[in-house]
Coordinates of C-alpha atoms in Angstrom, one line a residue:
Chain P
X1 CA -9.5 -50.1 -1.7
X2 CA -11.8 -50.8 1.1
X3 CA -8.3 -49.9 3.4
X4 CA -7.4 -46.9 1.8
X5 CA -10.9 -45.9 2.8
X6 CA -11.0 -46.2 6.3
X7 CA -7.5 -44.5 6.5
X8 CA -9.3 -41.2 4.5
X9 CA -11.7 -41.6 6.9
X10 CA -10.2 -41.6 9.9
X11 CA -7.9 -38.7 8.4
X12 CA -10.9 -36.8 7.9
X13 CA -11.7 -37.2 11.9
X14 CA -8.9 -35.6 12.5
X15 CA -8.7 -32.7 10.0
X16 CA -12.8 -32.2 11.4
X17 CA -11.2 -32.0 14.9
X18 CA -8.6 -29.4 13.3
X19 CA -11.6 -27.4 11.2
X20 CA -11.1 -23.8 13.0
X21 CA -7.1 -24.2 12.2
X22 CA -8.3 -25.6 8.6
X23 CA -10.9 -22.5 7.6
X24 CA -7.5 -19.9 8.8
X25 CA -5.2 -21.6 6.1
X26 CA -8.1 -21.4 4.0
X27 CA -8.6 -17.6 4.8
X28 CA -4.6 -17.0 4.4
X29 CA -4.5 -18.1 0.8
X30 CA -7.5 -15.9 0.1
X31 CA -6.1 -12.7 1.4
X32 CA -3.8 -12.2 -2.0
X33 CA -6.2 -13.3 -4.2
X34 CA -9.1 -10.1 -2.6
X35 CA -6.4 -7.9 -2.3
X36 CA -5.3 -8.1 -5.9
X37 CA -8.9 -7.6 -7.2
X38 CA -9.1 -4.7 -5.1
X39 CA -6.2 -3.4 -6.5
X40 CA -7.0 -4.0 -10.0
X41 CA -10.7 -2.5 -9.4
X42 CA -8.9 0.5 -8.6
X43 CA -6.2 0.1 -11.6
X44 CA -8.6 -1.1 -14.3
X45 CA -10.8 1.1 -13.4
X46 CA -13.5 -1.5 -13.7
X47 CA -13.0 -1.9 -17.3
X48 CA -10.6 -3.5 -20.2
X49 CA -7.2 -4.4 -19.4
X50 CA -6.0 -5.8 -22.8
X51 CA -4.9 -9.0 -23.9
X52 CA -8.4 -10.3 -24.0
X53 CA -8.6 -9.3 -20.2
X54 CA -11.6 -7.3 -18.3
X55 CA -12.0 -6.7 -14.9
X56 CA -14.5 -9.3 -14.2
X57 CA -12.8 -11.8 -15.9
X58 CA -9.5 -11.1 -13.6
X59 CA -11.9 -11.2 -10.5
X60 CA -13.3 -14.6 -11.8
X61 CA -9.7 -15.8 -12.3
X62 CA -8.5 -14.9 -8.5
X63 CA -11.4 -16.3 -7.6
X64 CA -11.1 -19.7 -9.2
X65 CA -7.1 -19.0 -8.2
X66 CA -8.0 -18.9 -4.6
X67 CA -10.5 -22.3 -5.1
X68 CA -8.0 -24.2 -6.9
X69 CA -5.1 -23.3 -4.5
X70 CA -7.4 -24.6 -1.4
X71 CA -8.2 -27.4 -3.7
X72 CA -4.8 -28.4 -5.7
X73 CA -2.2 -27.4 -3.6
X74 CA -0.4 -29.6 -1.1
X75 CA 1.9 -28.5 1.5
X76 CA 3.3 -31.8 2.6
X77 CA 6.9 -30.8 2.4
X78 CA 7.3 -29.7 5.8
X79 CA 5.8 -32.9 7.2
X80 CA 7.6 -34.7 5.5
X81 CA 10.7 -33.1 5.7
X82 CA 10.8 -31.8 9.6
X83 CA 8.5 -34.5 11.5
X84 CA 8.9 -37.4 9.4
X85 CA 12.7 -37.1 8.3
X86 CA 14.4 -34.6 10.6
X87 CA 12.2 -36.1 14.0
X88 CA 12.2 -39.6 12.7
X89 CA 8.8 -40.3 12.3
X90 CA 9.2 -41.8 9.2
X91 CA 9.7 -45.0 10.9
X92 CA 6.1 -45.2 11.8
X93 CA 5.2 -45.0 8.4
X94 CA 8.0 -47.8 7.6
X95 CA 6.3 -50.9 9.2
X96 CA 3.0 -50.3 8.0
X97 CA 2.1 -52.4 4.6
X98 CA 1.6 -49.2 2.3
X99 CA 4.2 -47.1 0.2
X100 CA 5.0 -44.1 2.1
X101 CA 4.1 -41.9 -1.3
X102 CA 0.2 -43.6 -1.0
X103 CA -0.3 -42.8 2.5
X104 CA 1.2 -39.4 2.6
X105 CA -1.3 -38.7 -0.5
X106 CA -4.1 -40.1 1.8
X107 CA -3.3 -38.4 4.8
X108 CA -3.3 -35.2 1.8
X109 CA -6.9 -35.7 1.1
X110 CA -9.2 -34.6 3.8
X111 CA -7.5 -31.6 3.9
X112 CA -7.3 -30.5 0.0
X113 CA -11.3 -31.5 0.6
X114 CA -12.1 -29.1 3.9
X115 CA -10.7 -26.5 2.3
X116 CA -11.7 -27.1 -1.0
X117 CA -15.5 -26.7 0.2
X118 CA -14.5 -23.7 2.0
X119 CA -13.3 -22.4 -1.7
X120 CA -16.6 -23.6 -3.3
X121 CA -18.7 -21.6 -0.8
X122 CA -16.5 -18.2 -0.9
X123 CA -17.2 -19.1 -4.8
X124 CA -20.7 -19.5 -4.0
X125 CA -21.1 -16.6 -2.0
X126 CA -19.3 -14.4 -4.5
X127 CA -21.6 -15.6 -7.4
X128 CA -24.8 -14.3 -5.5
X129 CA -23.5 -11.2 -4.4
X130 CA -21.1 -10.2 -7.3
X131 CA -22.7 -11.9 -10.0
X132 CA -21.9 -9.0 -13.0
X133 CA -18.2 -9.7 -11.2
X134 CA -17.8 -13.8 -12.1
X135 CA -17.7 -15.0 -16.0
X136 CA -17.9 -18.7 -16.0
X137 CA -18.9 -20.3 -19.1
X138 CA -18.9 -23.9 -18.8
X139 CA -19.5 -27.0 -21.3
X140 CA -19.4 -30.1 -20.3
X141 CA -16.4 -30.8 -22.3
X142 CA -14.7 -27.9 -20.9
X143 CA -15.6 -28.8 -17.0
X144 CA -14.4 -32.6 -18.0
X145 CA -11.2 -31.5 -19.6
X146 CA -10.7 -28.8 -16.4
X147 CA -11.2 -31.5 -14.0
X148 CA -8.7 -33.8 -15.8
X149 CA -6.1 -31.2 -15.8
X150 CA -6.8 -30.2 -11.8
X151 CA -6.4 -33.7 -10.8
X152 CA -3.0 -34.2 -12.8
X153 CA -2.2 -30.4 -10.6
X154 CA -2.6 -31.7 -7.6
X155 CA -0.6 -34.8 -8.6
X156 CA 1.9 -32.9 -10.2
X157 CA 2.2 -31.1 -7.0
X158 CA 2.0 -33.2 -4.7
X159 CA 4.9 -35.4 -5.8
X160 CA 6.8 -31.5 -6.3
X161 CA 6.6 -31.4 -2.7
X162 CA 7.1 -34.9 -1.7
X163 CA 10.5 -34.7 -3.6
X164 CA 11.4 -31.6 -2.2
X165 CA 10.4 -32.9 1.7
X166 CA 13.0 -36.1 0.4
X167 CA 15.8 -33.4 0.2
X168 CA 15.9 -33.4 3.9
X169 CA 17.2 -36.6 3.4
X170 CA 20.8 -34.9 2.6
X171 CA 20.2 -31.1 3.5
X172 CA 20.2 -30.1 7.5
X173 CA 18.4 -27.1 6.9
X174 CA 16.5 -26.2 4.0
X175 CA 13.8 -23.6 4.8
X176 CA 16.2 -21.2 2.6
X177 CA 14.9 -23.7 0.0
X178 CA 11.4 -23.8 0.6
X179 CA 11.6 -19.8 0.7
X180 CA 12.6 -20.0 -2.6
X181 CA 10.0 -22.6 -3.6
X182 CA 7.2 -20.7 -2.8
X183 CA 8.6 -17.7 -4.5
X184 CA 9.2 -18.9 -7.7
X185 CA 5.6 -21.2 -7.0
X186 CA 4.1 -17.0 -6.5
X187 CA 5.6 -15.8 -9.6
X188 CA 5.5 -18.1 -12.3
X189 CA 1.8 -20.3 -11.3
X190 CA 0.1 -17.0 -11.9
X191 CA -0.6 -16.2 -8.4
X192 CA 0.4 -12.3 -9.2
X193 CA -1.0 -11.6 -12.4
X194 CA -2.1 -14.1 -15.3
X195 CA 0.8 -15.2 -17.3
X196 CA -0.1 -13.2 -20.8
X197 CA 0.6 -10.6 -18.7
X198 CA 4.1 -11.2 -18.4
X199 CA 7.3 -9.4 -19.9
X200 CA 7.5 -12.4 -23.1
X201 CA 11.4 -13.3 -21.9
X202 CA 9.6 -14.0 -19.0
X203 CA 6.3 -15.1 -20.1
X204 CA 8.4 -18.1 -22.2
X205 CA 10.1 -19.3 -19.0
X206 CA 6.9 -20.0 -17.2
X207 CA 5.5 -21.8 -20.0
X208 CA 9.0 -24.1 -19.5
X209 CA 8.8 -24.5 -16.0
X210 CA 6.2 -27.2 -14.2
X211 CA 4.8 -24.4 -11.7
X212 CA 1.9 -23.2 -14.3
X213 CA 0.7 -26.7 -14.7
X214 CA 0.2 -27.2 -11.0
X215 CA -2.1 -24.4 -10.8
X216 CA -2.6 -21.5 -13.4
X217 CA -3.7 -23.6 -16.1
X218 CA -6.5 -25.9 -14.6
X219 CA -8.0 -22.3 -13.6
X220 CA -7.7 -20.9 -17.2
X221 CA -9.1 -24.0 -19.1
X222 CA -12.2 -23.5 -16.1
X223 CA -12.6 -19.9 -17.4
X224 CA -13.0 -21.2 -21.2
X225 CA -9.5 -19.3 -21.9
X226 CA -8.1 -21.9 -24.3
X227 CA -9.4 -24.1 -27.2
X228 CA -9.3 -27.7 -27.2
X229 CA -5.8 -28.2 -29.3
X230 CA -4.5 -26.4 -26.5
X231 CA -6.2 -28.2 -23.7
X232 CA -5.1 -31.1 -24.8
X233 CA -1.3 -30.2 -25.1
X234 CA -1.4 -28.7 -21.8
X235 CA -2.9 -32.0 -20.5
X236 CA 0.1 -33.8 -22.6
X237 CA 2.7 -31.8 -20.6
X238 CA 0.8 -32.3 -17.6
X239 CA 1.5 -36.0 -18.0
X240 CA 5.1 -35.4 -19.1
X241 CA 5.7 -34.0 -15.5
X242 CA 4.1 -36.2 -13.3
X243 CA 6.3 -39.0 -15.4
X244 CA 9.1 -36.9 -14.4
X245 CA 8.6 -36.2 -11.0
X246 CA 7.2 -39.8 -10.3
X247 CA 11.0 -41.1 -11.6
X248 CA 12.9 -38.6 -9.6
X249 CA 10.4 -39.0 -6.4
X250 CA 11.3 -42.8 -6.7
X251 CA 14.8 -42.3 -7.1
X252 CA 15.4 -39.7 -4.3
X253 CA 13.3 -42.4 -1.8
X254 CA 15.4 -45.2 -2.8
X255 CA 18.6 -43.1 -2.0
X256 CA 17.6 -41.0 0.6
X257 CA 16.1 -44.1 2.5
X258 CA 19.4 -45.4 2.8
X259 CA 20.6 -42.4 4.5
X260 CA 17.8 -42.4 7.4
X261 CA 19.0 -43.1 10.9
X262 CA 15.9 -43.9 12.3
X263 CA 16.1 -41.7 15.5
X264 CA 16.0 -38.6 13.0
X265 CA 18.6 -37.3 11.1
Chain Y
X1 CA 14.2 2.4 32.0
X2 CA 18.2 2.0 32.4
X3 CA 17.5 -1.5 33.4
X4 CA 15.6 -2.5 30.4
X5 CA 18.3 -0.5 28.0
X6 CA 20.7 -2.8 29.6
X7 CA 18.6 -5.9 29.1
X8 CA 18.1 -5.0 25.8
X9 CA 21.9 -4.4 25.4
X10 CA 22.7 -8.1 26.4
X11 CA 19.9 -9.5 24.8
X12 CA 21.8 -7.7 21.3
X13 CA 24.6 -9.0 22.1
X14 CA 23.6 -13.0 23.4
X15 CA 21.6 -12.9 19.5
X16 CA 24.6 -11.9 17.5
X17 CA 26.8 -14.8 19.7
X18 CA 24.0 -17.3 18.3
X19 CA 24.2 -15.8 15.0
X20 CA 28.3 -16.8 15.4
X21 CA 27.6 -20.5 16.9
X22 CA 25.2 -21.2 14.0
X23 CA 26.4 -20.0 11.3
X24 CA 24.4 -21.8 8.4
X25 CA 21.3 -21.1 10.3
X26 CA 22.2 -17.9 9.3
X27 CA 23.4 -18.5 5.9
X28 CA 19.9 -20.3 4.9
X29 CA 17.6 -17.1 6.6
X30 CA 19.7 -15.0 4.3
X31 CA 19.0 -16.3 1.3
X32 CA 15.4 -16.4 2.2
X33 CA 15.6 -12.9 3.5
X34 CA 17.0 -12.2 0.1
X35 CA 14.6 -14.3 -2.0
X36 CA 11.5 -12.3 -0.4
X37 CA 12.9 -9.1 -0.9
X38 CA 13.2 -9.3 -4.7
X39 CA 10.4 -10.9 -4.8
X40 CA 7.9 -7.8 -3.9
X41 CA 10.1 -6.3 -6.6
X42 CA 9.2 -8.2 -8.8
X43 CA 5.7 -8.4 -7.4
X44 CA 5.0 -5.0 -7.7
X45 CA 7.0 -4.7 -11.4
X46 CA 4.6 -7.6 -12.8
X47 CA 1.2 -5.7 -10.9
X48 CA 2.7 -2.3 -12.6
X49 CA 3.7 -3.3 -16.1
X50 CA 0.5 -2.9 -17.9
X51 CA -0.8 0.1 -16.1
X52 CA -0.2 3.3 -15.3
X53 CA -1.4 4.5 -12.2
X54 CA -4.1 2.8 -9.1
X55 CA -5.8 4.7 -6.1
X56 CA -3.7 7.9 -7.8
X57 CA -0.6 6.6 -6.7
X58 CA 1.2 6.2 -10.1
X59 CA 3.7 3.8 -11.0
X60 CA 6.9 4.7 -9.3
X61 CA 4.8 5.4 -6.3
X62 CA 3.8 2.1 -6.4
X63 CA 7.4 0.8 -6.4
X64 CA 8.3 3.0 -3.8
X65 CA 5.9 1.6 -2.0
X66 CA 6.7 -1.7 -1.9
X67 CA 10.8 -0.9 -1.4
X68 CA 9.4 0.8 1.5
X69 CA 7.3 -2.6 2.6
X70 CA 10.5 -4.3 2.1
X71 CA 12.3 -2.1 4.3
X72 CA 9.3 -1.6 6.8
X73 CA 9.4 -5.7 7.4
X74 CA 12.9 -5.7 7.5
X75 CA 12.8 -3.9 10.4
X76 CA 10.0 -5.3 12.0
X77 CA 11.0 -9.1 11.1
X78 CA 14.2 -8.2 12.7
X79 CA 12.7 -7.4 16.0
X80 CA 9.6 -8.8 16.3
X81 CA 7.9 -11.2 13.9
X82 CA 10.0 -14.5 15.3
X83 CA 9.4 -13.6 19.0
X84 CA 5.6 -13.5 18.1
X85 CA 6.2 -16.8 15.8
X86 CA 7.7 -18.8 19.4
X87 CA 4.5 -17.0 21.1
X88 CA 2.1 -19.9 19.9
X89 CA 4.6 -22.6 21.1
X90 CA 5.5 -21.1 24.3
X91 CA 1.9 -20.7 25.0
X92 CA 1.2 -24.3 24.2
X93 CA 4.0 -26.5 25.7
X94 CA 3.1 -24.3 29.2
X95 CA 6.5 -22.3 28.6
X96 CA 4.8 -19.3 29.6
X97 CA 5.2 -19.7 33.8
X98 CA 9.0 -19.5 33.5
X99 CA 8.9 -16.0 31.3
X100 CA 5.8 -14.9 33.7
X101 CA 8.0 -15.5 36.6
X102 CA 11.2 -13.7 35.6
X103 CA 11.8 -10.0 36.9
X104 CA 11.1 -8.5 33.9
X105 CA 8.1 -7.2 32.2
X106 CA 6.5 -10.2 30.3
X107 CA 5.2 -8.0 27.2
X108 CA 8.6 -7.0 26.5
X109 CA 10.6 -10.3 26.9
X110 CA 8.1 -12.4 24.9
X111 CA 8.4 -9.5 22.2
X112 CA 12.0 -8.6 22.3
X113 CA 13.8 -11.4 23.3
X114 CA 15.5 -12.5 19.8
X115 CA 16.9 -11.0 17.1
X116 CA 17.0 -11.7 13.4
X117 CA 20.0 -9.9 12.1
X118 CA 19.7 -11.8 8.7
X119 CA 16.4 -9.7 8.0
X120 CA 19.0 -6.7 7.3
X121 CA 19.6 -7.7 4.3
X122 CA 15.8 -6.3 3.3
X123 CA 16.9 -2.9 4.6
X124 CA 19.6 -2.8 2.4
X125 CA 17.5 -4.2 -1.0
X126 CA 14.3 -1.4 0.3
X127 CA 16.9 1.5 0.5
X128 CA 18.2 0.7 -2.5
X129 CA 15.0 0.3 -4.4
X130 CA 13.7 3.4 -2.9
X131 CA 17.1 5.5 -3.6
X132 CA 17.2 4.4 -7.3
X133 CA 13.4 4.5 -8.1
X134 CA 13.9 8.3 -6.8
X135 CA 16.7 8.9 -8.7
X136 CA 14.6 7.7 -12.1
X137 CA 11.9 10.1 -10.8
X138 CA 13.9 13.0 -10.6
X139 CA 12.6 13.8 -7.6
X140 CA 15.5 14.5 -4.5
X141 CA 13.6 14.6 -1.0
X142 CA 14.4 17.2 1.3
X143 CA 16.0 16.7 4.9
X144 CA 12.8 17.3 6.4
X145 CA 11.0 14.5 4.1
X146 CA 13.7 11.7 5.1
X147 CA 13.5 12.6 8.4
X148 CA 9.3 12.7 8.4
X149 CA 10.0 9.3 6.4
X150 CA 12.0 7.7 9.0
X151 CA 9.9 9.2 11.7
X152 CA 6.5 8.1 10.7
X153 CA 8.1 4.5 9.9
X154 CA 8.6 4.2 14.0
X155 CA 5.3 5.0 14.3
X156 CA 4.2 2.3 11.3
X157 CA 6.5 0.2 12.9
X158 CA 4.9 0.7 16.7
X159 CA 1.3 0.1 15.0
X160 CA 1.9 -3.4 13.2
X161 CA 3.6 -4.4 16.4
X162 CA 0.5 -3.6 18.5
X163 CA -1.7 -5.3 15.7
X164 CA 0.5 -8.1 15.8
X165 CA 0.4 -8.6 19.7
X166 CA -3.1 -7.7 20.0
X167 CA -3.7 -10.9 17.3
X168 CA -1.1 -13.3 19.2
X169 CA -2.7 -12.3 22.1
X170 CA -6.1 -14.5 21.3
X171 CA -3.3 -17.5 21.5
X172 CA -3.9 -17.7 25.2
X173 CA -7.4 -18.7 24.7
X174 CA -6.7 -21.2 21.8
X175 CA -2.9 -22.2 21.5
X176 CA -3.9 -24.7 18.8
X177 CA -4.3 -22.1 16.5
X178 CA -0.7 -21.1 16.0
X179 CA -1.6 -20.4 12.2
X180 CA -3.0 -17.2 13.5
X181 CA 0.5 -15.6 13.1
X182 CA 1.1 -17.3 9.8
X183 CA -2.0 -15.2 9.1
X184 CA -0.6 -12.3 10.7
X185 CA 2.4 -12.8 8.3
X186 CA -0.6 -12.7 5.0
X187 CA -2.2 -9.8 5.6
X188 CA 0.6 -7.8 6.7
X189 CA 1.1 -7.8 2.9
X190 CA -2.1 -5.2 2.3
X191 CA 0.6 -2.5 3.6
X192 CA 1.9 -2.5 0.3
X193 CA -0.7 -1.1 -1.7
X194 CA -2.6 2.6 -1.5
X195 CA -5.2 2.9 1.8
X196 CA -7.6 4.0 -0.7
X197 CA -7.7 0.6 -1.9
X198 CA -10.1 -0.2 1.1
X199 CA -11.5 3.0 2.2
X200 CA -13.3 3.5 -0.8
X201 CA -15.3 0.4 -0.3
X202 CA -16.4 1.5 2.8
X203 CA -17.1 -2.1 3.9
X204 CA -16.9 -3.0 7.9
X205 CA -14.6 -6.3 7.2
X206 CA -12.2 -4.6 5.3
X207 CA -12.2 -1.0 7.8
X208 CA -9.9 -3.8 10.2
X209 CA -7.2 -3.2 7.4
X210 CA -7.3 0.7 7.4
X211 CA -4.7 1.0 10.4
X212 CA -2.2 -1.9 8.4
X213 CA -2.4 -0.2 5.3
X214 CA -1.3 3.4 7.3
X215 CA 1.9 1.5 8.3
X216 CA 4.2 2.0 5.1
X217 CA 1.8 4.3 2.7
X218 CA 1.8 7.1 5.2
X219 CA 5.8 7.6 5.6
X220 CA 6.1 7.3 1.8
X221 CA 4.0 10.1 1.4
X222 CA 5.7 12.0 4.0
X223 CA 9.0 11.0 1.5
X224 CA 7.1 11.8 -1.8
X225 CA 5.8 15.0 -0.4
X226 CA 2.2 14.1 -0.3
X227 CA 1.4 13.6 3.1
X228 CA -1.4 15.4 4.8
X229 CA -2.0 16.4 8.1
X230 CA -4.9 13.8 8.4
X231 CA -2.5 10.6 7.5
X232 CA 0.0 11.9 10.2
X233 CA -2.6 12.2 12.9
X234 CA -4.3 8.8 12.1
X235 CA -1.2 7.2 11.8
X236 CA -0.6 8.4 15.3
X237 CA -3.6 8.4 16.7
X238 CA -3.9 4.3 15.9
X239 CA -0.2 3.6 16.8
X240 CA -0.5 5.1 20.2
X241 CA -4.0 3.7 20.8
X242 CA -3.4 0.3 19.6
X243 CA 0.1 -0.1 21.3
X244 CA -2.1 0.7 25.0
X245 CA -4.6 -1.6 23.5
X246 CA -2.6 -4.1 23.0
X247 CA -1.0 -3.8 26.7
X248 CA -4.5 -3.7 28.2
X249 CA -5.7 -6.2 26.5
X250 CA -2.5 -8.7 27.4
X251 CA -2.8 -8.2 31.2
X252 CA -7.1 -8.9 30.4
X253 CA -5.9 -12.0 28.9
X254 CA -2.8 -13.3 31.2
X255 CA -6.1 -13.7 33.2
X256 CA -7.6 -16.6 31.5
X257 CA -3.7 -18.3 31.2
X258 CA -4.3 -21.9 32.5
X259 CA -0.7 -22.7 33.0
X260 CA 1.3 -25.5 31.6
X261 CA -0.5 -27.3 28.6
X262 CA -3.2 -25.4 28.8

């Protein structure tokens, strides 16, 4: 544990070192999230929107949105895809005496953290200066059971992306892929609108596919949006997909490592 | 000016050979071209299904809008957007001697030198979106609104490339931030939605997005026949202004260039 420490640690030096870099990524994933509420100030004209929906509890959601994306959302398959399989670095990570899963998480960490705390003072800042604009009611059951669920997102997506960095393993070129990745991540974790808001075909497919669990609903259960029976099977399928990934993450490292070349592929 | 058309020429021509050589390459930014496309359609279809109008654009509008933004950065990605993507490594690695050296004007190689002809794949999805979305309107534009369309889209198309340069610009004092241009590639998205979205907050931070959102809203207006003599002159106004901006502002900073690894 005490290991594992010093590595966050020392990954934090670096990600301080890299804070200006850090606090643009963070102000990137914020851009959609303000320009939708302007958009829906405009379209909702500041008042109710159906389907239990008002135009300050959409700002809160986009708000939390843009918190839990800074906070739950790993973008590791690059790394792991370009500079670790592609360039070879992997072997670094090879002779050292942790699983390359663990330290990637690590090296995750720091950063989810830095911009996390950026999130938490936009949220902060918001809350003084919009405050008729942010509906938070929190219970201490509700924040325990929201922060269960986050940290089963972030898992969920972090091994996501670890499995599709592994692909690399096989595919030469797979931005087309991660294109596609992040599209269907846009559409179906909520990032457009919330997911009662979709067409129900399409509103039935998001509830099947893992996307909504890495994201969408650890912000709704945070808003108070669901009762507990509900929670509790969301937090059930949360666990169902991180099984699955976990298996097919394992799998695709114990095949894939067989096809490294060691000078990159 | 002959020169550079000829430059230009080769330059079209040494792109579509590397499109031939690497084929898959081009395969892979297809299907990504193709993926984003759709996807602001089906952005703007989920931001438009429970409502019926925003910033008095109503909902085809809307649509049109975005085809238009799909078209709009078709274009632009085509010619532009990756040139400005290598800026941030060319600047960092110390590449930038060898292009500063060359008998050309630096502005316009590091701008212009590649090509992405898989981004015309978003002309086609745009044009099509815009053509049908008329069609369910009922509304036929006239040959003066397609050509004030088309028109005003050069000058759109003039303005986000001066924003853009002006942005990659700030690289030269801080190549580690090559995530500016990643940013550049966020916010370019407020060109899909109505100016009045930010105009009517009348907030300083967001009056840096009034010339952006002027790139796509003002041609469609042109096409929709609501464009008023104000939009045009803005539009132009900030196009021309910004694209001398941008010029002045690169020969300022060439000043400050420290050379390789700088």
């Amino acid at each position: 544990m005490k290991r594992f420490l010093k590595i966050v640690i020392l990954h934090f030096e670096h990600v301080f070192e890299n804070r200006a870099r850090s606090l643009i990524w963070f102000i990137i994933s914020l851009t959609n999230p303000l320009s939708l509420i302007l958009f829906w100030k405009g379209a909702s004209n500041g008042g109710n929107l159906g389907l239990g929906w008002t135009f300050s509890s959409l700002t809160t959601y986009y708000l939390l949105l843009a918190l839990a994306n800074a906070f739950l959302t790993s973008h590791i398959e690059e790394e792991v895809s370009f500079y670790d399989i592609k360039q070879g670095d992997l072997v670094r990570y090879l002779i050292r005496p942790f699983s390359y899963y663990w330290i990637k998480f690590i090296e995750e960490i720091p950063y989810r953290l830095l911009q996390g705390t950026y999130g938490l003072i936009l949220l902060l800042i918001f809350i003084i200066l919009f405050s008729h604009l942010v509906r938070i009611n929190l219970t201490v059951l509700i924040i325990a059971l929201g922060l269960m669920s986050a940290i089963l997102a972030f898992f969920i997506s972090f091994t996501f992306k670890m499995i599709i960095g592994l692909l690399a393993f096989w595919f030469k070129d797979i931005r087309g892929l991660y294109n596609l990745v992040d599209i269907v991540t846009i559409v179906f974790a909520g990032y457009v609108v919330p997911l009662e808001f979709f067409p129900s075909t399409l509103k039935n497919v998001s509830y099947l596919l893992p996307f909504a669990y890495m994201i969408y609903y650890p912000v709704i259960i945070i808003q108070g949006k669901l009762l507990l029976w509900e929670i509790l099977r969301i937090v059930g399928i949360q666990f169902l997909y991180l099984s699955l990934f976990l298996v097919i993450q394992r799998l695709l490292w114990k095949k894939g490592i067989k096809e490294f070349t060691a000078i990159g592929q | 000016m002959k020169y550079y058309f000829n430059v230009y020429k080769r330059l079209l021509k040494i792109n579509f050979s590397e499109l031939i050589a690497y084929r898959a390459g081009f395969i892979n930014s297809i299907i990504s071209s193709l993926g984003w496309g759709f996807f602001q359609m089906v952005w703007v279809y989920l931001l438009t299904a429970k409502i019926k109008s925003a910033y008095g654009w109503n909902r085809d509008e809307l649509v049109i809008l975005a085809a238009s933004y799909i078209l709009f950065m078709g274009i632009f990605h085509m010619f532009f957007s990756r040139n400005l993507d290598n800026l941030s490594r060319i600047i960092n690695y110390g590449q930038l001697d060898g292009y500063l050296l060359k008998p050309i004007d630096s502005q316009l190689l590091l701008t212009c030198w590649q090509i992405n002809y898989s981004q015309i794949i978003r002309l086609f999805i745009g044009s099509y979106f815009i053509t049908s979305t008329l069609i369910q309107m009922r509304y036929y534009p006239s040959v003066t609104n397609v050509i004030g369309f088309a028109t005003l889209l050069i000058f759109g198309i003039i303005l986000m490339y001066a924003i853009w340069f002006v942005v990659a610009t700030l690289l030269i004092w801080n190549p580690q931030l090559s995530n500016l241009i990643d940013f550049l590639y966020n916010i370019t998205g407020m060109s899909r939605y109505p100016p009045s979205m930010v105009k009517e907050f009348k907030s300083i931070v967001l009056l840096f997005f009034i010339p952006l959102m002027l790139t796509v809203a003002v041609p469609v207006k042109a096409m929709i026949n609501k464009v008023l003599l104000g939009d045009i002159v803005q539009l132009l106004i900030f196009s021309i202004f910004l694209l001398y901006i941008s010029r002045q502002f690169w020969h300022f900073a060439l000043r400050y260039y420290a050379s390789a690894s700088s």
